Coordinates of C-alpha atoms in Angstrom, one line a residue:
Chain O
X1 CA -53.0 -125.4 145.1
X2 CA -51.2 -123.4 142.3
X3 CA -49.6 -121.3 145.0
X4 CA -47.9 -124.4 146.3
X5 CA -47.4 -126.4 143.1
X6 CA -45.5 -123.7 141.2
X7 CA -42.8 -123.1 143.8
X8 CA -42.4 -126.9 144.0
X9 CA -42.0 -127.2 140.2
X10 CA -39.5 -124.4 140.1
X11 CA -37.5 -126.0 143.0
X12 CA -37.5 -129.3 141.2
X13 CA -36.4 -127.9 137.8
X14 CA -33.8 -125.5 139.1
X15 CA -32.6 -127.9 141.8
X16 CA -32.1 -130.7 139.3
X17 CA -30.5 -128.4 136.8
X18 CA -28.0 -127.0 139.2
X19 CA -26.9 -130.5 140.3
X20 CA -26.2 -131.2 136.6
X21 CA -24.7 -127.8 136.1
X22 CA -21.9 -128.5 138.6
X23 CA -20.6 -131.2 136.2
X24 CA -20.9 -129.1 133.0
X25 CA -18.1 -126.6 132.5
X26 CA -19.2 -125.0 129.2
X27 CA -20.4 -121.4 128.6
X28 CA -24.1 -122.1 128.6
X29 CA -23.8 -123.8 132.0
X30 CA -21.7 -121.0 133.5
X31 CA -24.1 -118.4 132.0
X32 CA -27.1 -119.9 133.8
X33 CA -25.2 -119.9 137.1
X34 CA -24.0 -116.3 136.6
X35 CA -27.6 -115.3 135.6
X36 CA -29.1 -116.9 138.7
X37 CA -26.5 -115.3 140.9
X38 CA -27.2 -111.9 139.4
X39 CA -30.9 -112.4 140.0
X40 CA -30.1 -113.3 143.7
X41 CA -28.1 -110.1 144.1
X42 CA -30.9 -108.0 142.5
X43 CA -33.6 -109.6 144.6
X44 CA -31.5 -109.1 147.7
X45 CA -31.1 -105.4 146.8
X46 CA -34.8 -104.8 146.2
X47 CA -35.7 -106.8 149.4
X48 CA -33.8 -104.2 151.4
X49 CA -36.7 -101.9 150.9
X50 CA -38.9 -104.5 152.5
X51 CA -36.5 -104.7 155.4
X52 CA -36.4 -100.9 155.8
X53 CA -40.2 -100.8 155.8
X54 CA -40.3 -103.5 158.5
X55 CA -37.7 -101.7 160.6
X56 CA -39.6 -98.4 160.4
X57 CA -42.9 -100.0 161.1
X58 CA -41.7 -102.1 164.0
X59 CA -40.0 -99.1 165.8
X60 CA -42.8 -96.7 165.0
X61 CA -45.3 -99.1 166.6
X62 CA -42.9 -99.6 169.5
X63 CA -42.9 -95.8 170.1
X64 CA -46.6 -95.4 169.6
X65 CA -47.4 -98.2 172.1
X66 CA -44.7 -97.1 174.6
X67 CA -43.3 -100.6 174.5
X68 CA -40.4 -101.5 176.9
X69 CA -37.3 -99.7 175.6
X70 CA -39.2 -97.4 173.2
X71 CA -36.5 -94.8 173.8
X72 CA -34.1 -97.0 171.8
X73 CA -36.5 -96.8 168.9
X74 CA -36.3 -93.0 169.0
X75 CA -32.5 -93.3 168.9
X76 CA -32.8 -95.7 166.0
X77 CA -34.9 -93.1 164.0
X78 CA -32.5 -90.3 164.8
X79 CA -29.5 -92.4 163.7
X80 CA -31.4 -93.7 160.6
X81 CA -32.3 -90.2 159.4
X82 CA -28.9 -88.8 160.3
X83 CA -27.1 -91.5 158.2
X84 CA -29.5 -91.0 155.3
X85 CA -28.9 -87.2 155.4
X86 CA -25.2 -87.6 155.7
X87 CA -25.2 -90.0 152.7
X88 CA -27.4 -88.0 150.4
X89 CA -26.7 -84.4 151.3
X90 CA -23.2 -84.0 149.8
X91 CA -24.4 -85.6 146.6
X92 CA -27.4 -83.3 146.4
X93 CA -25.2 -80.3 147.0
X94 CA -22.8 -81.4 144.3
X95 CA -25.6 -82.1 141.9
X96 CA -27.1 -78.6 142.2
X97 CA -23.6 -77.1 142.0
X98 CA -23.1 -78.8 138.6
X99 CA -26.4 -77.8 137.1
X100 CA -26.2 -74.6 134.9
X101 CA -28.3 -71.9 136.5
X102 CA -30.0 -70.8 133.2
X103 CA -30.6 -74.3 131.8
X104 CA -32.4 -77.6 132.5
X105 CA -30.8 -80.1 134.8
X106 CA -29.0 -82.0 132.0
X107 CA -26.6 -83.7 134.3
X108 CA -29.2 -85.5 136.4
X109 CA -27.7 -88.9 135.5
X110 CA -24.4 -87.8 137.0
X111 CA -26.3 -87.8 140.4
X112 CA -26.6 -91.6 140.4
X113 CA -23.0 -92.6 141.1
X114 CA -22.7 -90.0 143.8
X115 CA -25.6 -91.2 146.0
X116 CA -23.5 -93.7 148.0
X117 CA -21.6 -90.9 149.6
X118 CA -19.2 -93.3 151.3
X119 CA -16.1 -91.7 149.8
X120 CA -13.2 -90.9 152.1
X121 CA -13.9 -87.6 153.8
X122 CA -17.6 -87.7 153.3
X123 CA -19.9 -87.2 156.4
X124 CA -21.1 -90.8 156.0
X125 CA -17.6 -92.0 156.0
X126 CA -16.9 -90.0 159.2
X127 CA -19.9 -91.6 160.9
X128 CA -18.7 -95.0 159.8
X129 CA -15.2 -94.4 161.1
X130 CA -16.1 -92.7 164.3
X131 CA -19.3 -94.4 165.3
X132 CA -20.0 -97.7 163.5
X133 CA -16.4 -99.0 163.7
X134 CA -16.0 -98.4 167.5
X135 CA -19.5 -99.8 168.2
X136 CA -18.7 -103.0 166.2
X137 CA -15.3 -103.3 167.9
X138 CA -17.0 -102.9 171.3
X139 CA -19.4 -105.7 170.6
X140 CA -16.6 -107.9 169.2
X141 CA -14.4 -107.3 172.2
X142 CA -17.2 -108.3 174.6
X143 CA -16.7 -111.8 173.3
X144 CA -13.6 -112.0 175.4
X145 CA -15.5 -111.5 178.6
X146 CA -18.3 -113.8 177.5
X147 CA -15.9 -116.6 176.7
X148 CA -14.5 -116.3 180.3
X149 CA -18.0 -116.6 181.8
X150 CA -19.0 -119.4 179.5
X151 CA -15.7 -121.2 180.1
X152 CA -16.2 -120.9 183.9
X153 CA -19.5 -122.8 183.6
X154 CA -18.2 -125.4 181.1
X155 CA -15.1 -126.2 183.0
X156 CA -16.8 -127.2 186.2
X157 CA -15.8 -130.9 186.4
X158 CA -19.3 -132.3 187.0
X159 CA -19.0 -135.3 184.8
X160 CA -16.3 -137.4 183.0
X161 CA -16.9 -135.4 179.8
X162 CA -16.7 -132.1 181.5
X163 CA -13.5 -133.2 183.3
X164 CA -11.9 -134.2 180.0
X165 CA -12.9 -130.9 178.5
X166 CA -11.3 -129.1 181.5
X167 CA -8.1 -131.1 181.1
X168 CA -7.9 -130.5 177.3
X169 CA -8.6 -126.8 177.8
X170 CA -5.9 -126.5 180.4
X171 CA -3.4 -128.2 178.2
X172 CA -4.3 -125.9 175.2
X173 CA -4.2 -122.8 177.3
X174 CA -0.9 -123.7 178.8
X175 CA 0.5 -124.8 175.4
X176 CA -0.2 -121.3 174.0
X177 CA 1.9 -119.5 176.6
X178 CA 5.6 -119.7 177.6
X179 CA 4.7 -120.8 181.1
X180 CA 3.4 -124.1 179.7
X181 CA 6.8 -124.9 178.1
X182 CA 8.5 -123.9 181.3
X183 CA 6.4 -126.3 183.3
X184 CA 6.9 -129.2 181.0
X185 CA 8.4 -129.4 177.5
X186 CA 5.7 -131.8 176.3
X187 CA 2.8 -129.4 176.9
X188 CA 3.1 -127.6 173.5
X189 CA 3.4 -130.9 171.7
X190 CA 0.4 -132.3 173.5
X191 CA -1.5 -129.2 172.5
X192 CA -0.6 -129.7 168.9
X193 CA -1.6 -133.4 169.2
X194 CA -5.0 -132.4 170.6
X195 CA -5.6 -130.0 167.7
X196 CA -4.4 -132.4 165.0
X197 CA -5.8 -135.7 166.2
X198 CA -9.0 -135.7 168.4
X199 CA -10.2 -132.2 167.4
X200 CA -9.7 -132.8 163.7
X201 CA -11.3 -136.3 163.9
X202 CA -14.4 -134.8 165.6
X203 CA -14.6 -132.0 163.1
X204 CA -14.4 -134.3 160.2
X205 CA -17.1 -136.6 161.7
X206 CA -19.4 -133.6 162.0
X207 CA -18.5 -132.5 158.5
X208 CA -19.3 -135.9 157.0
X209 CA -22.7 -135.7 158.8
X210 CA -23.3 -132.2 157.4
X211 CA -22.4 -133.4 153.9
X212 CA -24.8 -136.3 154.2
X213 CA -27.5 -134.1 155.7
X214 CA -27.0 -131.6 152.9
X215 CA -27.6 -134.2 150.2
X216 CA -30.6 -135.7 152.0
X217 CA -32.1 -132.3 152.7
X218 CA -31.5 -131.1 149.1
X219 CA -33.1 -134.2 147.7
X220 CA -36.1 -133.7 150.0
X221 CA -36.5 -130.1 148.7
X222 CA -36.0 -131.1 145.0
X223 CA -38.5 -133.9 145.2
X224 CA -41.0 -131.7 147.1
X225 CA -40.9 -134.0 150.2
X226 CA -39.7 -131.1 152.4
X227 CA -42.1 -128.2 152.1
X228 CA -41.7 -126.6 155.4
X229 CA -39.9 -123.6 153.9
X230 CA -43.0 -122.8 151.9
X231 CA -45.1 -122.6 155.0
X232 CA -47.2 -125.5 156.4
X233 CA -47.2 -128.8 154.6
X234 CA -48.9 -132.2 154.8
X235 CA -47.2 -132.9 158.1
X236 CA -49.0 -134.6 160.9
X237 CA -49.8 -132.7 164.0
Chain F
X1 CA 53.8 -102.5 122.0
X2 CA 54.6 -105.1 124.6
X3 CA 51.2 -104.3 126.3
X4 CA 49.3 -104.7 123.1
X5 CA 50.9 -108.1 122.5
X6 CA 50.0 -109.3 126.0
X7 CA 46.4 -108.1 125.5
X8 CA 46.1 -110.0 122.2
X9 CA 47.5 -113.2 123.8
X10 CA 45.0 -112.9 126.7
X11 CA 42.0 -112.3 124.4
X12 CA 43.1 -115.3 122.3
X13 CA 43.3 -117.4 125.4
X14 CA 39.8 -116.3 126.5
X15 CA 38.4 -117.1 123.0
X16 CA 39.9 -120.5 123.1
X17 CA 38.3 -121.2 126.5
X18 CA 34.9 -119.7 125.5
X19 CA 34.4 -121.5 122.2
X20 CA 34.2 -125.0 123.7
X21 CA 31.7 -123.8 126.4
X22 CA 29.3 -122.3 123.8
X23 CA 29.8 -125.4 121.7
X24 CA 29.0 -127.6 124.7
X25 CA 25.8 -125.6 125.5
X26 CA 24.7 -125.8 121.9
X27 CA 25.3 -129.5 121.9
X28 CA 23.1 -129.9 124.9
X29 CA 20.1 -128.1 123.3
X30 CA 17.8 -130.7 121.8
X31 CA 14.5 -129.8 120.1
X32 CA 11.4 -130.7 122.1
X33 CA 9.4 -133.7 120.9
X34 CA 5.7 -134.5 120.8
X35 CA 4.6 -130.9 120.6
X36 CA 0.8 -131.0 120.5
X37 CA -2.0 -128.4 120.8
X38 CA -5.6 -129.3 121.8
X39 CA -8.6 -127.8 123.4
X40 CA -8.2 -127.8 127.1
X41 CA -10.4 -130.5 128.6
X42 CA -13.0 -129.8 131.3
X43 CA -13.1 -126.1 130.7
X44 CA -15.5 -123.4 129.7
X45 CA -14.0 -123.2 126.2
X46 CA -11.6 -120.3 126.5
X47 CA -8.2 -121.9 126.4
X48 CA -5.9 -124.1 124.4
X49 CA -3.4 -126.6 126.0
X50 CA 0.1 -127.2 124.6
X51 CA 2.0 -130.3 125.7
X52 CA 5.5 -131.5 124.7
X53 CA 7.9 -134.1 126.0
X54 CA 10.5 -132.8 128.4
X55 CA 13.7 -132.4 126.4
X56 CA 17.1 -133.7 127.3
X57 CA 18.2 -130.0 127.4
X58 CA 16.2 -129.4 130.6
X59 CA 18.3 -127.6 133.1
X60 CA 18.5 -124.2 134.9
X61 CA 18.5 -121.4 132.4
X62 CA 16.8 -123.3 129.6
X63 CA 13.4 -122.0 128.6
X64 CA 10.7 -123.1 126.1
X65 CA 9.3 -120.3 124.1
X66 CA 5.8 -120.5 122.8
X67 CA 4.8 -118.5 119.7
X68 CA 1.2 -118.0 118.4
X69 CA -0.3 -116.9 115.1
X70 CA -3.7 -116.5 113.7
X71 CA -2.7 -118.5 110.5
X72 CA 0.0 -120.9 109.5
X73 CA 1.9 -118.2 107.8
X74 CA 2.1 -115.9 110.9
X75 CA 2.8 -113.3 112.1
X76 CA 4.3 -115.2 114.9
X77 CA 4.2 -113.5 118.3
X78 CA 6.0 -114.8 121.4
X79 CA 3.3 -115.6 124.0
X80 CA 5.1 -117.1 127.0
X81 CA 8.2 -118.7 128.2
X82 CA 8.1 -121.9 130.2
X83 CA 11.1 -122.7 132.5
X84 CA 12.4 -126.1 131.5
X85 CA 12.4 -127.1 135.2
X86 CA 8.7 -126.2 135.7
X87 CA 5.3 -126.4 134.0
X88 CA 4.5 -130.2 133.9
X89 CA 1.3 -132.0 133.0
X90 CA 1.4 -133.3 136.6
X91 CA 0.8 -129.8 137.8
X92 CA -2.7 -129.9 136.3
X93 CA -4.2 -133.2 137.5
X94 CA -7.7 -131.6 136.9
X95 CA -7.0 -132.0 133.1
X96 CA -4.6 -134.9 132.9
X97 CA -5.3 -137.1 135.9
X98 CA -2.6 -138.5 138.2
X99 CA -0.7 -140.7 135.7
X100 CA 3.1 -141.0 136.5
X101 CA 4.1 -140.2 132.9
X102 CA 2.6 -136.7 133.3
X103 CA 5.8 -135.8 135.1
X104 CA 7.8 -136.1 131.9
X105 CA 5.5 -133.9 129.8
X106 CA 5.5 -130.1 129.8
X107 CA 2.2 -128.3 129.8
X108 CA 1.2 -124.7 129.0
X109 CA -2.3 -123.3 129.0
X110 CA -2.9 -120.4 126.6
X111 CA -6.0 -118.4 127.7
X112 CA -5.3 -115.3 125.6
X113 CA -3.3 -114.2 122.6
X114 CA -0.9 -111.3 123.1
X115 CA -0.2 -108.7 120.4
X116 CA 3.3 -108.5 121.7
X117 CA 5.2 -110.1 124.5
X118 CA 4.5 -107.1 126.9
X119 CA 0.8 -107.0 126.1
X120 CA -1.1 -107.0 129.4
X121 CA -4.6 -107.4 127.9
X122 CA -4.4 -110.5 125.6
X123 CA -7.4 -111.2 123.4
X124 CA -9.4 -114.2 124.4
X125 CA -8.8 -117.4 122.4
X126 CA -11.9 -118.0 120.3
X127 CA -10.8 -119.5 117.0
X128 CA -8.3 -121.9 115.6
X129 CA -4.8 -120.7 116.6
X130 CA -1.4 -121.9 115.4
X131 CA 1.5 -122.5 117.7
X132 CA 5.3 -122.9 117.3
X133 CA 7.7 -124.0 120.1
X134 CA 11.4 -123.2 120.6
X135 CA 13.9 -124.1 123.2
X136 CA 16.5 -121.6 124.3
X137 CA 19.4 -121.5 126.7
X138 CA 19.8 -117.7 126.4
X139 CA 22.4 -118.0 123.7
X140 CA 20.9 -120.3 121.1
X141 CA 17.4 -121.0 120.1
X142 CA 16.3 -124.3 118.5
X143 CA 12.8 -124.6 117.0
X144 CA 10.5 -127.6 117.2
X145 CA 10.1 -128.7 113.6
X146 CA 6.4 -128.2 112.8
X147 CA 3.4 -126.0 113.5
X148 CA 0.4 -127.2 115.6
X149 CA -3.0 -125.8 115.8
X150 CA -6.2 -126.1 117.9
X151 CA -9.5 -124.4 118.5
X152 CA -11.1 -124.0 121.9
X153 CA -14.5 -125.5 122.7
X154 CA -16.6 -125.7 125.8
X155 CA -17.0 -129.2 127.3
X156 CA -20.2 -130.9 128.3
X157 CA -18.8 -132.9 131.1
X158 CA -16.0 -132.2 133.6
X159 CA -14.3 -135.6 133.8
X160 CA -12.3 -134.5 136.8
X161 CA -15.6 -134.5 138.7
X162 CA -16.5 -138.1 137.7
X163 CA -15.8 -139.5 141.1
X164 CA -18.0 -136.8 142.7
X165 CA -20.8 -137.7 140.4
X166 CA -20.5 -141.4 141.2
X167 CA -20.5 -141.0 144.9
X168 CA -23.3 -138.4 144.9
X169 CA -25.3 -140.8 142.8
X170 CA -24.7 -143.6 145.2
X171 CA -25.8 -141.5 148.2
X172 CA -28.8 -140.1 146.3
X173 CA -29.9 -143.6 145.2
X174 CA -29.6 -144.9 148.8
X175 CA -31.6 -142.0 150.2
X176 CA -34.3 -142.2 147.5
X177 CA -34.5 -146.0 148.0
X178 CA -35.2 -145.5 151.7
X179 CA -37.7 -142.8 150.9
X180 CA -39.5 -145.3 148.6
X181 CA -39.2 -148.0 151.3
X182 CA -40.8 -145.6 153.8
X183 CA -43.9 -145.4 151.6
X184 CA -44.4 -149.2 152.1
X185 CA -43.3 -149.3 155.7
X186 CA -44.0 -146.0 157.5
X187 CA -42.9 -147.3 160.9
X188 CA -39.2 -146.6 160.6
X189 CA -37.1 -146.4 163.8
X190 CA -35.3 -143.1 164.2
X191 CA -33.2 -142.5 167.3
X192 CA -34.4 -139.8 169.7
X193 CA -32.9 -136.4 169.5
X194 CA -33.2 -134.8 173.0
X195 CA -32.9 -131.3 171.7
X196 CA -35.9 -131.7 169.5
X197 CA -37.9 -133.6 172.1
X198 CA -37.3 -130.6 174.4
X199 CA -38.9 -128.1 172.0
X200 CA -42.4 -129.0 173.2
X201 CA -41.2 -128.6 176.8
X202 CA -39.7 -125.2 176.1
X203 CA -42.9 -124.0 174.5
X204 CA -44.9 -125.3 177.5
X205 CA -42.6 -123.6 179.9
X206 CA -42.9 -120.3 178.0
X207 CA -46.7 -120.6 178.0
X208 CA -46.7 -121.2 181.8
X209 CA -44.4 -118.3 182.4
X210 CA -46.4 -116.0 180.1
X211 CA -43.3 -115.0 178.2
X212 CA -42.5 -115.1 174.5
X213 CA -40.2 -117.5 172.6
X214 CA -37.4 -116.0 170.7
X215 CA -36.5 -117.8 167.4
X216 CA -33.4 -116.8 165.4
X217 CA -32.6 -118.1 161.8
X218 CA -28.9 -117.4 161.8
X219 CA -26.9 -115.0 159.7
X220 CA -27.2 -116.5 156.2
X221 CA -29.8 -115.7 153.5
X222 CA -32.4 -117.9 151.9
X223 CA -29.9 -119.5 149.5
X224 CA -28.3 -121.3 152.4
X225 CA -29.6 -124.8 153.3
X226 CA -29.2 -124.1 157.0
X227 CA -31.6 -121.1 156.7
X228 CA -34.0 -123.2 154.7
X229 CA -33.8 -125.9 157.4
X230 CA -34.3 -123.3 160.1
X231 CA -37.4 -121.9 158.5
X232 CA -38.8 -125.4 158.2
X233 CA -38.3 -126.0 161.9
X234 CA -39.8 -122.5 162.6
X235 CA -43.0 -123.8 160.9
X236 CA -43.2 -126.7 163.2
X237 CA -42.4 -124.6 166.3
X238 CA -44.9 -121.9 165.3
X239 CA -47.7 -124.5 165.0
X240 CA -47.0 -125.7 168.6
X241 CA -46.8 -122.1 169.8
X242 CA -50.2 -121.4 168.2
X243 CA -51.6 -124.5 169.8
X244 CA -50.3 -123.4 173.2
X245 CA -51.5 -119.8 172.6
X246 CA -48.1 -118.5 173.3
X247 CA -46.1 -115.8 171.5
X248 CA -43.1 -116.2 169.2
X249 CA -40.7 -113.4 168.2
X250 CA -38.4 -113.8 165.1
X251 CA -35.9 -110.9 164.7
X252 CA -34.4 -111.4 161.2
X253 CA -31.0 -110.6 159.7
X254 CA -32.2 -110.7 156.1
X255 CA -35.3 -109.1 154.6
X256 CA -36.1 -112.1 152.4
X257 CA -35.7 -114.5 155.3
X258 CA -38.1 -112.2 157.2
X259 CA -40.7 -112.4 154.4
X260 CA -40.4 -116.2 154.3
X261 CA -40.6 -116.5 158.1
X262 CA -43.8 -114.3 158.1
X263 CA -45.4 -116.6 155.5
X264 CA -44.3 -119.8 157.3
X265 CA -45.5 -118.7 160.7
X266 CA -48.8 -117.3 159.2
X267 CA -49.4 -120.7 157.5
X268 CA -48.6 -122.6 160.8
X269 CA -51.1 -120.5 162.7
X270 CA -53.7 -121.1 160.0
X271 CA -53.1 -124.9 160.2
X272 CA -53.4 -124.8 163.9
X273 CA -56.8 -123.2 163.4
X274 CA -55.7 -119.9 165.0
X275 CA -55.1 -117.5 162.1
X276 CA -56.4 -114.6 164.2
X277 CA -53.6 -115.1 166.8
X278 CA -50.9 -114.5 164.2
X279 CA -49.0 -111.2 164.6
X280 CA -46.9 -110.1 161.6
X281 CA -45.1 -107.5 163.8
X282 CA -43.5 -110.3 165.8
X283 CA -41.4 -111.3 162.8
X284 CA -39.3 -108.3 161.9
X285 CA -36.1 -107.2 160.2
X286 CA -33.3 -105.7 162.4
X287 CA -30.2 -105.2 160.3
X288 CA -27.7 -107.1 158.2
X289 CA -24.8 -105.9 160.2
X290 CA -23.4 -108.8 162.3
X291 CA -22.7 -107.0 165.6
X292 CA -25.5 -104.5 165.3
X293 CA -27.8 -107.5 165.0
X294 CA -26.2 -109.2 168.0
X295 CA -26.6 -106.0 170.0
X296 CA -30.2 -105.7 169.0
X297 CA -31.0 -109.3 169.8
X298 CA -29.2 -108.9 173.2
X299 CA -31.4 -105.9 173.8
X300 CA -34.6 -107.8 173.0
X301 CA -33.5 -110.7 175.3
X302 CA -32.8 -108.3 178.2
X303 CA -36.1 -106.3 177.7
X304 CA -38.5 -109.1 176.9
X305 CA -36.8 -111.9 178.8
X306 CA -38.1 -114.7 176.6
X307 CA -38.7 -118.0 178.4
X308 CA -37.1 -119.9 175.6
X309 CA -34.5 -119.1 173.0
X310 CA -34.2 -121.2 169.8
X311 CA -31.1 -120.5 167.7
X312 CA -31.3 -122.4 164.4
X313 CA -29.2 -121.8 161.4
X314 CA -25.6 -120.6 160.7
X315 CA -23.9 -118.3 163.1
X316 CA -20.5 -116.6 163.3
X317 CA -18.8 -114.8 166.3
X318 CA -22.1 -113.3 167.5
X319 CA -23.3 -116.8 168.7
X320 CA -21.7 -116.5 172.1
X321 CA -22.8 -112.9 172.6
X322 CA -26.4 -113.8 172.0
X323 CA -26.5 -117.2 173.7
X324 CA -24.6 -116.0 176.8
X325 CA -27.1 -113.1 177.2
X326 CA -29.8 -115.7 177.0
X327 CA -28.2 -117.6 179.9
X328 CA -28.1 -114.4 181.9
X329 CA -31.9 -114.1 181.7
X330 CA -32.4 -117.8 182.7
X331 CA -34.0 -118.8 179.4
X332 CA -34.1 -122.3 178.3
X333 CA -32.0 -122.5 175.1
X334 CA -31.9 -124.9 172.2
X335 CA -29.4 -124.3 169.4
X336 CA -29.0 -126.0 166.1
X337 CA -26.1 -125.1 163.7
X338 CA -23.9 -126.5 161.1
X339 CA -21.2 -123.9 161.9
X340 CA -18.5 -126.1 163.4
X341 CA -16.6 -123.2 164.9
X342 CA -19.6 -122.0 166.8
X343 CA -20.7 -125.4 168.2
X344 CA -18.5 -125.2 171.3
X345 CA -20.1 -121.9 172.3
X346 CA -23.6 -123.2 171.9
X347 CA -22.8 -126.4 173.7
X348 CA -21.5 -124.3 176.6
X349 CA -24.4 -121.9 176.8
X350 CA -27.4 -123.9 175.6
X351 CA -29.4 -126.6 177.3
X352 CA -29.5 -128.6 174.1
X353 CA -27.5 -128.3 170.9
X354 CA -28.3 -129.9 167.5
X355 CA -25.0 -130.6 165.8
X356 CA -24.5 -130.3 162.1
X357 CA -26.8 -132.8 160.4
X358 CA -29.3 -132.8 163.2
X359 CA -30.3 -129.3 162.1
X360 CA -31.2 -130.8 158.7
X361 CA -32.9 -133.7 160.3
X362 CA -35.0 -131.6 162.7
X363 CA -37.9 -130.7 160.4
X364 CA -38.2 -134.4 159.3
X365 CA -38.0 -135.5 163.0
X366 CA -40.6 -133.0 164.1
X367 CA -43.0 -133.7 161.3
X368 CA -42.8 -137.5 161.7
X369 CA -43.7 -137.8 158.1
X370 CA -42.6 -141.2 156.8
X371 CA -41.1 -140.0 153.6
X372 CA -39.0 -137.5 155.4
X373 CA -38.0 -140.0 158.0
X374 CA -37.0 -142.4 155.2
X375 CA -34.5 -139.8 153.9
X376 CA -32.9 -139.8 157.4
X377 CA -32.6 -143.6 157.3
X378 CA -30.9 -143.4 153.9
X379 CA -28.6 -140.7 155.3
X380 CA -27.6 -143.1 158.1
X381 CA -26.8 -145.9 155.7
X382 CA -24.7 -143.4 153.6
X383 CA -22.8 -142.7 156.7
X384 CA -22.2 -146.4 157.2
X385 CA -20.8 -146.5 153.7
X386 CA -18.5 -143.6 154.5
X387 CA -17.3 -145.5 157.6
X388 CA -16.5 -148.5 155.5
X389 CA -14.6 -146.4 153.0
X390 CA -12.6 -144.8 155.8
X391 CA -11.6 -148.2 157.2
X392 CA -10.6 -149.5 153.7
X393 CA -8.8 -146.2 153.0
X394 CA -6.9 -146.5 156.3
X395 CA -5.8 -150.0 155.5
X396 CA -4.8 -149.1 151.9
X397 CA -2.9 -146.1 153.0
X398 CA -1.1 -148.0 155.7
X399 CA -0.2 -150.6 153.1
X400 CA 1.3 -147.8 151.0
X401 CA -1.3 -147.9 148.2
X402 CA -2.4 -144.4 146.9
X403 CA -4.9 -145.9 144.4
X404 CA -7.8 -146.0 146.8
X405 CA -7.2 -142.5 148.1
X406 CA -6.9 -141.1 144.6
X407 CA -10.4 -142.4 143.9
X408 CA -11.7 -139.7 146.3
X409 CA -9.4 -136.9 145.2
X410 CA -11.2 -133.8 144.0
X411 CA -9.8 -131.0 141.8

C-alpha cells in the first residue's frame, strides 16, 4: 500500500508544483528546477552502475549458456575491458609518477580529474577516433540503403493513398535535383508547396494532438489515474 | 609669404564652413525625456530596466549613454551605449506586451554593473542602483536632467505567460470534467485504434510460433512522457504475454528505464498470477549510444527472430535501422511514437503505427478504465476547441486583424 501511495503523493506534489513553477520566474522557483535537474543528473550517473551490472550479467549468462551469438558477448567483454584499461591506465601511471617515492601518496586527490582519460592523444581517445567513430558512421550510413528498400515497398501504388505518396515523393525527389527543373520549371515550386502547405498542415495537426495528449497524460499521472509506470494498477483484465 | 597668406585664407574658409555644421548638429541634439528605471518585470530578479522616450535627435551616429552608480553622488561609470536607431521597448514584448507606443520608447536592460566600460565581468545587480542618461552625437553630449534609481526583485508571476495559463487551465478543466463524468457514466465511446487492437493478435501469433516478443522503449529517459507512456503500455502487454505464457524481451537504452521496466513487467506477471514465469534477464541494458544500441537491437532481431516487435516511445535516426531489420525477419511490427520525423519510417516499415497522441492514449485504451477513458474524451473536446480557434483565427487573419492571433502569442 505504502509502496504505491508514496510515489503517487510525490508525483502529485512535484507534478503540481512544476506546473506552477513554469509561471513563476523568481529565484526560489528557478532554484527548485535547477535542484531537481541536478538530482536527475546525479541519479542518471549512479544508475549507470546498474546498467553496467545488467550488461555484464546478461553477457556472462549468455556465454555460460552458450546462447545464440555468445561469441559476440566475448567480443563485448574484450572491448569493455580494453576501453576501461585504456581509460584508466594513463591516469594511474601519471598518478604514481607524481607520488614522491619516500612519502605518502599526498596527491591522491589529483587522480580524480584524470580518470576520464579522454584527452586528445590518450589511448581512449584513439579508440574513440579509430573504432567508435567509424562504427557509428557505418551504422548511420546504412540508413541510406534502408531508406531505399523501405521506399521501394512504400511507393508501390496499391491504393489511392500509396499512389499519392508515390507522386509526392517523385515531385520532391525531382525538385531536389537539376533534372527536375530541366523537365519542368514548376517542379521545384511544387516541391516547396508540398513542404510548406500539406506537410506543414499534417505536422501541425499531429503536434496539436501530441500537445493535448501530453496535457491529458500529465493530468492522469498527477492525479494518480495513470499508474501503469509504477507497475500494475487497478486496471481490468 | 604668399603661400602663408593663401593657407590662412583656406583655413578661415574651412572654419566658416565647419562652424555652422557643428552648430546644426548641436541644435539637433535634444535631451531624452521620460527616463525611468524599474525592476524588470517577469524576471528572476537580476536586472533593472531603463526606458526613455525616443528623442528628436534620433539618427545614425547618435547614441544614448547609460551611466550607473551605487549612490546618488556617484561615482558614475559608463555602462552601455544604445544606438538611437535601435533598442526599443517593442523589441522586448515579453516585458512590455505588443502595444504600438512601445515603438517610440527606448529600452535597455542592465543585468550587471561594470567597474569600467571595458569590464567583461560585471557584478550582478542586487541592490538599489542609480542611473543617468546622456545623448551624444560623437561631438557633443547632452545629459538627461535627473537621476533615476531602482532595485531588482524576483517576480511571482510571469505575466507574459498569462495566455498559456488560461488555455492550459481551460484544457485541464475540460479533461478533469470528463474524468469526473466518466465516474458517473463509465460507458464512454472511444473510437477503435487498430494498432492497439492488434497487440493481442501479435502476442497470440508469437505464442503460436514459439518465438519471443521484442519491446523497445525508445531513446529517452524516464523524465520523458513518451517513455512513461511506453512503460505503461509495456505493463499491459506484459500481462497479456504472461497470460499467453509467451516471452518478452526488453533491451533498454537507459539503466533507469531498465529498472522501471523490470518492476513493471514483474508486477504484470504477478497480476496475471504467473510470478514464477517472470525472467528478469529478459529486460536488460544495452548501451546509451544511439547507433551501438541500434546495432545491438538489430543483432537481437536477427538472432532471436522475434515474432512481434513493438516500438513504443521516442526515436531518432535509428528507427529505420531497427524497423527495417524487423521487416527482414518477417516479424509483425507495431510502432508508437511522438517523434514526428520518424513517423514516415515507422509507417513504411510497420504493420500498425500509433501516431503522436495515440501513444499517450494507448495505456488508457488498453486498460479500458473509465477514468482514463474519460481523459481521452476530454482530450477530444479540447481538440474540438482548437479547431474552433483555428477557424476563427483564419477568418480574423484574413480580415486583417492581428488581435486574435496575438492572444496566442508566446514569448
